Tab-separated table of C-alpha atoms and ligand atoms in Angstrom:
chain	number	residue	atom	x	y	z
A	1	MET	CA	-91.483	-55.652	-107.187
A	2	PRO	CA	-87.913	-56.808	-107.256
A	3	ILE	CA	-86.058	-54.874	-109.970
A	4	PHE	CA	-84.141	-51.629	-109.502
A	5	LEU	CA	-82.182	-49.919	-112.275
A	6	ASP	CA	-78.487	-49.161	-111.730
A	7	SER	CA	-78.318	-45.956	-113.763
A	8	GLY	CA	-77.968	-42.198	-113.636
A	9	ASN	CA	-79.450	-41.659	-117.093
A	10	ALA	CA	-82.933	-40.162	-116.750
A	11	ARG	CA	-84.089	-41.050	-120.293
A	12	GLU	CA	-82.971	-44.651	-119.880
A	13	ILE	CA	-84.729	-44.863	-116.517
A	14	GLU	CA	-87.926	-43.398	-117.988
A	15	ARG	CA	-87.934	-46.016	-120.765
A	16	PHE	CA	-87.982	-48.935	-118.323
A	17	LEU	CA	-90.241	-47.156	-115.855
A	18	LYS	CA	-92.906	-46.793	-118.545
A	19	MET	CA	-92.784	-50.565	-119.071
A	20	GLY	CA	-93.721	-50.978	-115.400
A	21	ILE	CA	-90.804	-53.272	-114.607
A	22	VAL	CA	-88.632	-51.009	-112.452
A	23	ARG	CA	-89.401	-50.058	-108.846
A	24	GLY	CA	-86.361	-48.036	-107.850
A	25	VAL	CA	-83.013	-46.645	-109.013
A	26	THR	CA	-79.511	-46.884	-107.581
A	27	THR	CA	-76.558	-44.656	-108.392
A	28	ASN	CA	-73.015	-44.268	-107.144
A	29	PRO	CA	-70.264	-41.768	-108.055
A	30	SER	CA	-68.914	-44.057	-110.816
A	31	ILE	CA	-72.350	-44.486	-112.422
A	32	LEU	CA	-72.988	-40.719	-112.309
A	33	LEU	CA	-69.579	-40.031	-113.865
A	34	LYS	CA	-70.314	-42.551	-116.659
A	35	ASP	CA	-73.700	-40.899	-117.230
A	36	GLY	CA	-72.166	-37.451	-117.654
A	37	VAL	CA	-72.860	-35.992	-114.207
A	38	THR	CA	-69.697	-33.895	-113.834
A	39	GLY	CA	-69.034	-30.483	-112.299
A	40	GLY	CA	-69.709	-31.012	-108.601
A	41	MET	CA	-72.556	-31.444	-106.134
A	42	LYS	CA	-74.769	-28.824	-107.770
A	43	ILE	CA	-74.988	-31.015	-110.861
A	44	VAL	CA	-75.386	-34.193	-108.773
A	45	LYS	CA	-78.309	-32.501	-107.036
A	46	GLN	CA	-79.905	-31.471	-110.345
A	47	ARG	CA	-79.726	-35.004	-111.768
A	48	SER	CA	-80.788	-36.647	-108.506
A	49	VAL	CA	-83.808	-34.376	-108.097
A	50	GLU	CA	-84.764	-35.018	-111.741
A	51	ILE	CA	-84.595	-38.805	-111.285
A	52	ALA	CA	-86.269	-38.738	-107.865
A	53	LYS	CA	-89.191	-36.791	-109.322
A	54	LEU	CA	-89.413	-39.100	-112.320
A	55	ILE	CA	-89.606	-42.297	-110.255
A	56	ALA	CA	-91.476	-41.066	-107.135
A	57	PRO	CA	-92.609	-42.694	-104.888
A	58	TYR	CA	-90.017	-45.372	-105.696
A	59	PRO	CA	-86.624	-44.971	-103.999
A	60	LEU	CA	-83.503	-43.403	-105.515
A	61	SER	CA	-80.167	-44.213	-103.855
A	62	VAL	CA	-77.554	-41.433	-103.905
A	63	GLU	CA	-74.116	-41.996	-102.373
A	64	VAL	CA	-72.104	-39.733	-100.068
A	65	THR	CA	-68.852	-38.443	-101.560
A	66	THR	CA	-66.777	-37.887	-98.442
A	67	ASN	CA	-65.111	-40.175	-95.927
A	68	GLU	CA	-64.810	-37.648	-93.115
A	69	PRO	CA	-67.432	-38.696	-90.499
A	70	LYS	CA	-68.797	-35.271	-89.561
A	71	ALA	CA	-68.972	-34.162	-93.187
A	72	MET	CA	-70.583	-37.490	-94.110
A	73	LEU	CA	-73.322	-37.025	-91.520
A	74	GLU	CA	-74.032	-33.510	-92.772
A	75	GLN	CA	-73.934	-34.576	-96.408
A	76	ALA	CA	-76.219	-37.558	-95.783
A	77	ARG	CA	-78.814	-35.244	-94.212
A	78	GLU	CA	-78.451	-32.834	-97.113
A	79	LEU	CA	-78.905	-35.550	-99.786
A	80	ALA	CA	-81.952	-36.908	-97.964
A	81	GLY	CA	-83.450	-33.413	-97.987
A	82	TRP	CA	-83.350	-33.179	-101.798
A	83	ALA	CA	-86.468	-35.367	-102.196
A	84	GLU	CA	-88.653	-37.568	-100.015
A	85	ASN	CA	-87.766	-40.737	-101.915
A	86	ILE	CA	-83.983	-40.322	-101.693
A	87	VAL	CA	-82.151	-43.071	-99.825
A	88	VAL	CA	-78.567	-42.259	-98.849
A	89	LYS	CA	-75.828	-44.738	-99.681
A	90	ILE	CA	-73.031	-45.068	-97.146
A	91	PRO	CA	-70.149	-47.507	-97.658
A	92	ILE	CA	-69.767	-50.246	-95.022
A	93	HIS	CA	-66.430	-48.760	-93.945
A	94	GLY	CA	-63.806	-46.305	-95.086
A	95	PRO	CA	-61.233	-46.915	-97.855
A	96	ASN	CA	-58.753	-48.257	-95.297
A	97	GLY	CA	-61.238	-50.137	-93.144
A	98	GLU	CA	-62.051	-47.159	-90.887
A	99	LEU	CA	-64.954	-48.123	-88.626
A	100	ASP	CA	-66.918	-44.869	-88.308
A	101	ASN	CA	-69.632	-45.582	-90.870
A	102	LEU	CA	-71.971	-47.961	-89.049
A	103	GLU	CA	-72.244	-45.536	-86.145
A	104	LEU	CA	-73.349	-42.903	-88.647
A	105	VAL	CA	-75.842	-45.319	-90.201
A	106	HIS	CA	-77.295	-46.040	-86.762
A	107	GLU	CA	-77.557	-42.349	-85.943
A	108	LEU	CA	-78.995	-41.288	-89.297
A	109	GLU	CA	-81.662	-44.017	-89.263
A	110	GLY	CA	-82.470	-43.687	-85.541
A	111	LYS	CA	-82.191	-39.978	-84.817
A	112	HIS	CA	-82.491	-38.179	-88.136
A	113	ASN	CA	-85.073	-40.312	-89.922
A	114	VAL	CA	-82.802	-40.758	-92.964
A	115	ARG	CA	-83.179	-43.988	-94.962
A	116	ILE	CA	-79.778	-45.609	-95.517
A	117	ASN	CA	-78.525	-48.095	-98.097
A	118	VAL	CA	-75.231	-49.545	-96.822
A	119	THR	CA	-73.095	-50.182	-99.864
A	120	ALA	CA	-69.861	-51.741	-101.193
A	121	MET	CA	-70.407	-55.012	-99.319
A	122	MET	CA	-68.892	-58.309	-100.401
A	123	SER	CA	-70.175	-60.766	-97.792
A	124	ALA	CA	-73.280	-61.837	-95.897
A	125	GLN	CA	-71.412	-61.033	-92.669
A	126	GLN	CA	-70.933	-57.374	-93.592
A	127	CYS	CA	-74.572	-57.075	-94.676
A	128	PHE	CA	-75.773	-58.686	-91.442
A	129	LEU	CA	-73.901	-56.104	-89.352
A	130	ALA	CA	-75.269	-53.271	-91.500
A	131	ALA	CA	-78.781	-54.655	-90.946
A	132	LEU	CA	-78.184	-54.805	-87.183
A	133	ALA	CA	-77.081	-51.153	-87.281
A	134	GLY	CA	-80.528	-50.317	-88.642
A	135	ALA	CA	-79.967	-49.870	-92.384
A	136	THR	CA	-83.110	-49.893	-94.514
A	137	TYR	CA	-81.218	-51.540	-97.410
A	138	VAL	CA	-78.045	-53.618	-97.493
A	139	SER	CA	-76.240	-53.783	-100.836
A	140	LEU	CA	-74.206	-56.853	-101.722
A	141	PHE	CA	-72.039	-56.496	-104.845
A	142	GLY	CA	-72.797	-59.870	-106.422
A	143	GLY	CA	-70.657	-59.565	-109.560
A	144	ARG	CA	-67.617	-58.430	-107.601
A	145	VAL	CA	-68.159	-61.305	-105.136
A	146	ASN	CA	-68.216	-63.818	-108.005
A	147	ASN	CA	-65.145	-62.184	-109.561
A	148	MET	CA	-63.232	-62.722	-106.301
A	149	GLY	CA	-63.961	-66.427	-106.637
A	150	TYR	CA	-66.773	-66.630	-104.066
A	151	ASN	CA	-70.366	-67.562	-104.797
A	152	ALA	CA	-72.728	-64.585	-104.550
A	153	GLY	CA	-75.763	-66.903	-104.567
A	154	GLN	CA	-74.575	-68.630	-101.392
A	155	GLU	CA	-73.909	-65.305	-99.649
A	156	ILE	CA	-77.440	-64.159	-100.543
A	157	MET	CA	-78.997	-67.382	-99.200
A	158	LYS	CA	-77.099	-67.108	-95.897
A	159	LEU	CA	-77.937	-63.429	-95.562
A	160	ARG	CA	-81.659	-63.858	-96.241
A	161	SER	CA	-81.800	-66.718	-93.800
A	162	VAL	CA	-80.262	-64.724	-90.894
A	163	LEU	CA	-82.292	-61.590	-91.652
A	164	ASP	CA	-85.470	-63.673	-91.482
A	165	GLN	CA	-84.275	-65.617	-88.428
A	166	PHE	CA	-83.749	-62.430	-86.411
A	167	ASP	CA	-86.712	-60.503	-87.871
A	168	LEU	CA	-84.446	-57.784	-89.237
A	169	GLU	CA	-86.253	-55.380	-91.511
A	170	ALA	CA	-83.365	-54.551	-93.848
A	171	LYS	CA	-83.990	-55.381	-97.495
A	172	ILE	CA	-81.259	-57.008	-99.560
A	173	ILE	CA	-80.279	-55.269	-102.794
A	174	VAL	CA	-77.855	-57.250	-104.930
A	175	GLY	CA	-75.968	-55.086	-107.393
A	176	SER	CA	-72.905	-55.297	-109.592
A	177	THR	CA	-74.750	-57.314	-112.228
A	178	ARG	CA	-72.469	-58.769	-114.892
A	179	GLU	CA	-74.659	-61.310	-116.740
A	180	VAL	CA	-78.355	-61.587	-117.629
A	181	LEU	CA	-78.548	-64.807	-115.612
A	182	ASN	CA	-77.537	-62.974	-112.402
A	183	ILE	CA	-80.963	-61.375	-112.028
A	184	ILE	CA	-83.199	-64.427	-111.790
A	185	GLU	CA	-80.546	-66.455	-109.927
A	186	TRP	CA	-79.981	-63.829	-107.232
A	187	LEU	CA	-83.713	-63.264	-106.749
A	188	GLU	CA	-84.201	-67.012	-106.450
A	189	ALA	CA	-81.402	-67.113	-103.863
A	190	GLY	CA	-83.316	-64.638	-101.667
A	191	ALA	CA	-82.485	-61.074	-102.733
A	192	HIS	CA	-85.389	-58.691	-102.154
A	193	PHE	CA	-84.141	-56.589	-105.087
A	194	VAL	CA	-81.562	-56.884	-107.831
A	195	THR	CA	-80.334	-53.603	-109.259
A	196	VAL	CA	-79.695	-54.136	-112.939
A	197	ILE	CA	-77.659	-52.254	-115.524
A	198	PRO	CA	-79.914	-51.251	-118.440
A	199	ASN	CA	-78.292	-53.357	-121.178
A	200	LEU	CA	-78.768	-56.537	-119.098
A	201	LEU	CA	-82.444	-55.712	-118.665
A	202	GLU	CA	-82.661	-55.482	-122.437
A	203	GLY	CA	-80.821	-58.803	-122.718
A	204	MET	CA	-83.314	-60.328	-120.302
A	205	LEU	CA	-86.213	-59.116	-122.396
A	206	VAL	CA	-85.146	-59.854	-125.970
A	207	HIS	CA	-84.820	-63.474	-127.122
A	208	PRO	CA	-83.696	-64.404	-130.662
A	209	TYR	CA	-86.361	-67.107	-130.971
A	210	SER	CA	-89.063	-64.668	-129.832
A	211	LYS	CA	-87.866	-62.322	-132.600
A	212	GLU	CA	-88.096	-65.123	-135.166
A	213	THR	CA	-91.570	-66.101	-133.906
A	214	VAL	CA	-92.874	-62.522	-134.050
A	215	GLN	CA	-91.390	-62.155	-137.561
A	216	GLN	CA	-93.239	-65.302	-138.629
A	217	PHE	CA	-96.571	-64.063	-137.203
A	218	LEU	CA	-96.241	-60.666	-138.910
A	219	ALA	CA	-95.266	-62.241	-142.251
A	220	ASP	CA	-98.199	-64.675	-142.119
A	221	ALA	CA	-100.608	-61.880	-141.173
A	222	ALA	CA	-99.411	-59.886	-144.228
A	223	ARG	CA	-99.664	-62.969	-146.475
A	224	ALA	CA	-103.190	-63.723	-145.251
A	225	GLU	CA	-104.258	-60.139	-145.914
A	226	LYS	CA	-102.932	-60.253	-149.501
A	227	MET	CA	-104.784	-63.513	-150.153
A	228	GLY	CA	-108.120	-61.702	-149.554
A	229	GLY	CA	-111.467	-63.153	-148.331
A	230	GLN	CA	-113.199	-66.283	-149.667
B	16	LIG	C1	-75.371	-50.729	-106.785
B	16	LIG	O1	-75.978	-50.178	-105.920
B	16	LIG	C2	-73.904	-50.670	-106.944
B	16	LIG	O2	-73.425	-49.383	-106.722
B	16	LIG	C3	-73.490	-51.153	-108.296
B	16	LIG	O3	-74.333	-52.205	-108.716
B	16	LIG	C4	-72.025	-51.542	-108.310
B	16	LIG	O4	-71.740	-52.142	-109.514
B	16	LIG	P1	-70.245	-52.365	-110.029
B	16	LIG	O5	-69.658	-53.501	-109.274
B	16	LIG	O6	-70.436	-52.687	-111.478
B	16	LIG	O7	-69.493	-51.087	-109.807
């Protein structure tokens, strides 16, 4: 099932989970901040454990909050220990292009049995390297790619094609949704998953003409009932 929810709000997640349309959740420090998760790692742990439990066995991505390699390795192992279905997000490189992160991804996946989602990627090339390093998920930020003037759909097509060509097991998550249309277009382009912000999922579901049609059916049902039997 191809839809993840990009949210740190447990009630919101539960609503879509109950509909049966969501098969995973992704967070990052900005999403958690927006959803009121403030006060440090103790609170991040509380919310993450709550969401992980709610959606189990589906995966919950939680991102590391440090850029220091040794601390990142330790933190990644700690986050993964919070629940069996937690996947650890590690950015493709540091804030100034530091190259330590893929080595950590390789080590965490290979030696420590930690599932990694490599994040903050803007091109098929970055995602391909993350897949070669052994990442379980590679996250392309589709909306940011489009906003830079490149075509996210084309990056997804190229990426899916090389992953399949070389039998790489990494799954493509496309995030950074900006428009309702992104979801179906990016899945059609070859994403394994699109992680969607909740209001776009609502926009995908509700159609004005469906509303009008349902209103008509309900009104006619009421009218028919008032008219009585023959
Ligand atoms: C998903 O995993 C990403 O963290 C998220 O979709 C990024 O979205 P943004 O570009 O709106 O920050």
